[in-house]
PDB file of C-alpha atoms in Angstrom:
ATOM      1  CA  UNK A  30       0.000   0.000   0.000  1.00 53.00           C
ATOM      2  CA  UNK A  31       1.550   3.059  -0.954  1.00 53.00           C
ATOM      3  CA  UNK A  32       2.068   6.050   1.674  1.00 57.00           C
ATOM      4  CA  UNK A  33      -0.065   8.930   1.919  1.00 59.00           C
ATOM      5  CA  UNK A  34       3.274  11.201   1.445  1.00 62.00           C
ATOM      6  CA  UNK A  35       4.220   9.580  -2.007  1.00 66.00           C
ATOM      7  CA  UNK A  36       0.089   9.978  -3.527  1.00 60.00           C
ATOM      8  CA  UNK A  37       0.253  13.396  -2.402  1.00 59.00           C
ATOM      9  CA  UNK A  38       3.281  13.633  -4.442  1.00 61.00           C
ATOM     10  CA  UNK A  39       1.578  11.931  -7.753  1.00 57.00           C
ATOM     11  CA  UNK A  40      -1.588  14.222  -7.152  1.00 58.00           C
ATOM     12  CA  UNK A  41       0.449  17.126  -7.113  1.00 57.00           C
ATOM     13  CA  UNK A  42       2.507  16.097 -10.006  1.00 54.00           C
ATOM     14  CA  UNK A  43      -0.495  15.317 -12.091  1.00 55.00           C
ATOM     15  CA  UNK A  44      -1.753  18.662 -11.565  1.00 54.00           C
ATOM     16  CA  UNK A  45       0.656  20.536 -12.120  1.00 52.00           C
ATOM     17  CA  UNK A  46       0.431  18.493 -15.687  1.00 53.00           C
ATOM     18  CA  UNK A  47      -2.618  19.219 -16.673  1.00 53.00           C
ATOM     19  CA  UNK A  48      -2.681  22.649 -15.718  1.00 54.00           C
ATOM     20  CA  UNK A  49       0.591  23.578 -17.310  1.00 53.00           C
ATOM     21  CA  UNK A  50       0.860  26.488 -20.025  1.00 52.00           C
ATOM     22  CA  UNK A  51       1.262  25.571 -24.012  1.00 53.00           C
ATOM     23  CA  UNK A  52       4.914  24.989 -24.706  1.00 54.00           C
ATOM     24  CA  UNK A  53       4.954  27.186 -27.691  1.00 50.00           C
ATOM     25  CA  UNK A  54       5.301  30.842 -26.236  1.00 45.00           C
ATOM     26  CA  UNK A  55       3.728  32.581 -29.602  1.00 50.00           C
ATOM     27  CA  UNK A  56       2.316  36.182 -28.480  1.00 63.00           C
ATOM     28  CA  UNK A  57      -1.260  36.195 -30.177  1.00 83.00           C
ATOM     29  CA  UNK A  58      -3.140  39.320 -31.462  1.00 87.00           C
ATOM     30  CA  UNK A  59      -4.857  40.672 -28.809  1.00 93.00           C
ATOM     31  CA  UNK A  60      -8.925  40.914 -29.523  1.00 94.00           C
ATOM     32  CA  UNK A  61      -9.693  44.438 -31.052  1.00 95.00           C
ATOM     33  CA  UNK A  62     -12.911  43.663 -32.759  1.00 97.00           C
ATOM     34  CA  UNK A  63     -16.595  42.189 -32.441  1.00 98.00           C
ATOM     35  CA  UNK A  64     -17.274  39.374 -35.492  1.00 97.00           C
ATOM     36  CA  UNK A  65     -21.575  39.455 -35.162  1.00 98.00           C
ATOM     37  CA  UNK A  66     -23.420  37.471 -37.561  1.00 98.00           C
ATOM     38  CA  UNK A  67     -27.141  37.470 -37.032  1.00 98.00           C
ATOM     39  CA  UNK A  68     -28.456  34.102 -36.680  1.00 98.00           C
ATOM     40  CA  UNK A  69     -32.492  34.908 -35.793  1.00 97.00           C
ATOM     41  CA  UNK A  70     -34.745  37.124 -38.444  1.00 96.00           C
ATOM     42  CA  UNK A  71     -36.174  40.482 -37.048  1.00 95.00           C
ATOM     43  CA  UNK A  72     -39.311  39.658 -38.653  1.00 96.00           C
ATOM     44  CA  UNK A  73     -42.037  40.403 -36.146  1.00 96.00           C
ATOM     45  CA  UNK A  74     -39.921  42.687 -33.927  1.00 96.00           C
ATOM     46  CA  UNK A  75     -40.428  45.645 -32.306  1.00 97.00           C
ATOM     47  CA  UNK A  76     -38.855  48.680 -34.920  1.00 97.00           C
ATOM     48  CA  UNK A  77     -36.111  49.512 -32.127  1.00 97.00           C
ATOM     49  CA  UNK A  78     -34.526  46.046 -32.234  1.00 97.00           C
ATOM     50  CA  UNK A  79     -34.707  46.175 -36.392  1.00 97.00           C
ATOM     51  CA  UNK A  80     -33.430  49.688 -35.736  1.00 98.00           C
ATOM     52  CA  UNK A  81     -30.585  48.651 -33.513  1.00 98.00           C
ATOM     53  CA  UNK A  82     -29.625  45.927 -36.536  1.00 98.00           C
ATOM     54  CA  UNK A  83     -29.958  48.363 -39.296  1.00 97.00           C
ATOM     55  CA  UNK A  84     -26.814  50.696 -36.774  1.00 97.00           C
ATOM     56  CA  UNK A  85     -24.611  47.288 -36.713  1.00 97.00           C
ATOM     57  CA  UNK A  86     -24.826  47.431 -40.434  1.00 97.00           C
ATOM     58  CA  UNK A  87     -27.042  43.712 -40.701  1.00 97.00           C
ATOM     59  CA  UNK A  88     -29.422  43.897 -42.733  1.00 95.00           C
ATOM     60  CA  UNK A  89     -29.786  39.917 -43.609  1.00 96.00           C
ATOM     61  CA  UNK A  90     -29.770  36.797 -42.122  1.00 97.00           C
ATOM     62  CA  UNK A  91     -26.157  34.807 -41.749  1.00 96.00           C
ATOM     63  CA  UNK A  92     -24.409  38.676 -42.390  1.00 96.00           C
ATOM     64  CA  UNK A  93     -21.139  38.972 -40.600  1.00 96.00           C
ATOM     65  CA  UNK A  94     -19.899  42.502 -39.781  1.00 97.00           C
ATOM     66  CA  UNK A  95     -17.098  43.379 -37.581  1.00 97.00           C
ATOM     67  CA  UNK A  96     -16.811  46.730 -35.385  1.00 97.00           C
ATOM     68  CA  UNK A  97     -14.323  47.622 -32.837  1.00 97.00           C
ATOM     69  CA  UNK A  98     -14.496  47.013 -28.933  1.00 97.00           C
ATOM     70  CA  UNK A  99     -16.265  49.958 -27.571  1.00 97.00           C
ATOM     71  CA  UNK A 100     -19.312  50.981 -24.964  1.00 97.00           C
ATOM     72  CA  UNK A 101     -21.481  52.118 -27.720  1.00 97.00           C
ATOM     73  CA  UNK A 102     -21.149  48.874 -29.767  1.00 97.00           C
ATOM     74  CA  UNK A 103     -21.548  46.360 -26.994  1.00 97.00           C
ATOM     75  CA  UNK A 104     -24.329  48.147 -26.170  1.00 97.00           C
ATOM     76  CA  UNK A 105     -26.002  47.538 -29.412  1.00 98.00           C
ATOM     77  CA  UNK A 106     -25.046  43.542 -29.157  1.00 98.00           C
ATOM     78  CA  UNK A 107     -26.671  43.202 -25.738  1.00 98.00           C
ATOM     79  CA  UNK A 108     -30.092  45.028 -27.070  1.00 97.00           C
ATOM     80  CA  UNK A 109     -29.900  42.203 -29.900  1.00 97.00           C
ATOM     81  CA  UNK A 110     -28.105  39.294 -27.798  1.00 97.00           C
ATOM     82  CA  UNK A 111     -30.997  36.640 -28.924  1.00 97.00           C
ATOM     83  CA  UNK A 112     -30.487  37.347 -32.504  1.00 98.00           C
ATOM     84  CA  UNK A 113     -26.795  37.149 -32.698  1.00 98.00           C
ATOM     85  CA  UNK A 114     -23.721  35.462 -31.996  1.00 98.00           C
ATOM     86  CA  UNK A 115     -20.806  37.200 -31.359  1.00 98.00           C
ATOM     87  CA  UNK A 116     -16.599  36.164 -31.478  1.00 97.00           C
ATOM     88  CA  UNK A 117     -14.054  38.115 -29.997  1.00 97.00           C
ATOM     89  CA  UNK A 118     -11.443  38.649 -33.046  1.00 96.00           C
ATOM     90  CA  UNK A 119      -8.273  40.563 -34.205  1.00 95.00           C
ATOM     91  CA  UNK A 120      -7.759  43.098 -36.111  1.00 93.00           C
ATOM     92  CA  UNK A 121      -5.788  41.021 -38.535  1.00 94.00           C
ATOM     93  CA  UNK A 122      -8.890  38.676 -38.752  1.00 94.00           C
ATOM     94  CA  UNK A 123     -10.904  41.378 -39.699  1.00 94.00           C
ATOM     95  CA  UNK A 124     -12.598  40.700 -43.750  1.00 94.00           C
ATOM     96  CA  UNK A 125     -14.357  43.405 -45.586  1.00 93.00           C
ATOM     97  CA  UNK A 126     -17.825  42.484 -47.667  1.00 92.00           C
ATOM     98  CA  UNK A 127     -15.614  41.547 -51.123  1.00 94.00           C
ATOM     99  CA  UNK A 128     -13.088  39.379 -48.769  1.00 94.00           C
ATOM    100  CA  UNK A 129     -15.617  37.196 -47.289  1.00 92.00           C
ATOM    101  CA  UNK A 130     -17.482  37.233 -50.667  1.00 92.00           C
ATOM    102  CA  UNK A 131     -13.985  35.832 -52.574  1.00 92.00           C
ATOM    103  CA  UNK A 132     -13.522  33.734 -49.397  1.00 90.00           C
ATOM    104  CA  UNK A 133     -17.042  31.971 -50.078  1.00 88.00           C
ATOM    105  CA  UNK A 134     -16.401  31.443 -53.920  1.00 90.00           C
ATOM    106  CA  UNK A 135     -16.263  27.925 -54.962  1.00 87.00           C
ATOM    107  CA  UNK A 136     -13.308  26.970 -57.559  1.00 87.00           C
ATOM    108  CA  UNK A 137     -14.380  27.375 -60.884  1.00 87.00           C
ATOM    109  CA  UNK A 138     -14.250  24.181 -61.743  1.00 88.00           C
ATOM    110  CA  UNK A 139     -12.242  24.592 -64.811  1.00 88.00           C
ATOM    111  CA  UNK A 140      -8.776  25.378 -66.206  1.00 86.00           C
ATOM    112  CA  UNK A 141      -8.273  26.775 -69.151  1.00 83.00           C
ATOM    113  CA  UNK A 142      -5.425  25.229 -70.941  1.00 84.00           C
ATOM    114  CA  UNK A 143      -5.115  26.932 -73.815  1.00 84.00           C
ATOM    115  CA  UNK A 144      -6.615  28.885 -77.109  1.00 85.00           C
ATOM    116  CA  UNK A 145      -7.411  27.140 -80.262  1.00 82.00           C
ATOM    117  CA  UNK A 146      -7.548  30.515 -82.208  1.00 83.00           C
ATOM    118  CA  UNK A 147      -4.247  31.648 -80.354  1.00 77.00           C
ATOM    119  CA  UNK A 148      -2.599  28.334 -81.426  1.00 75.00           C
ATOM    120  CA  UNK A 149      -3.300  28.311 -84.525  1.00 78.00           C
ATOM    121  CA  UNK A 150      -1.931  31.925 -85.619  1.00 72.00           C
ATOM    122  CA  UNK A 151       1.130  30.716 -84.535  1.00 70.00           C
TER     123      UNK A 151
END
């Protein structure tokens, strides 16, 4: 039977395990802006809450916008907390409307090899 000093020694040393930092020390971006994509129509609502939407900038449903972190804007999530979800993100994660729009384009599908008129001028 083992002694009570040597478990206390495993517990501690299993703890101090799983509670240990990430090896890697990379220093991350810190969170500048709020990613809020409306999940829930305002169909039915009151005008203020469709009001508060049209301020964020969403007009339709599954819209991502990003603002910055500040009173005024968090202020305008928590009026529309049921209708949105809402990530914490950098600055460098930050996409305006044509980069998510390229982002969400499927491959063509195609690759264009070559001309038949080019090829046979030559």
């Amino acid at each position: 039977m083992a002694s009570s000093s040597s478990w206390a020694t495993l517990r501690t040393a299993r703890r101090s395990l799983s509670t240990s930092s990430p090896r890697h020390t990379q220093a991350l971006a810190p969170k500048t802006h709020y990613k809020i994509t409306l999940q829930r129509s305002a169909i039915a609502l009151p005008s203020r809450i469709k009001d508060t939407l049209t301020s964020l900038g969403i007009h339709r449903r599954l819209q991502t916008v990003y603002h910055p972190h500040n009173q005024i804007n968090a202020g305008k999530i928590l009026a529309v907390k049921e209708l949105v979800t809402v990530e914490n993100v950098s600055a460098e994660e930050v996409r305006t409307k044509t980069e998510q729009r390229h982002e969400r384009r499927p491959p063509r599908g195609f690759v264009v090899k070559g001309n038949k008129v080019e090829q046979q001028a030559l």
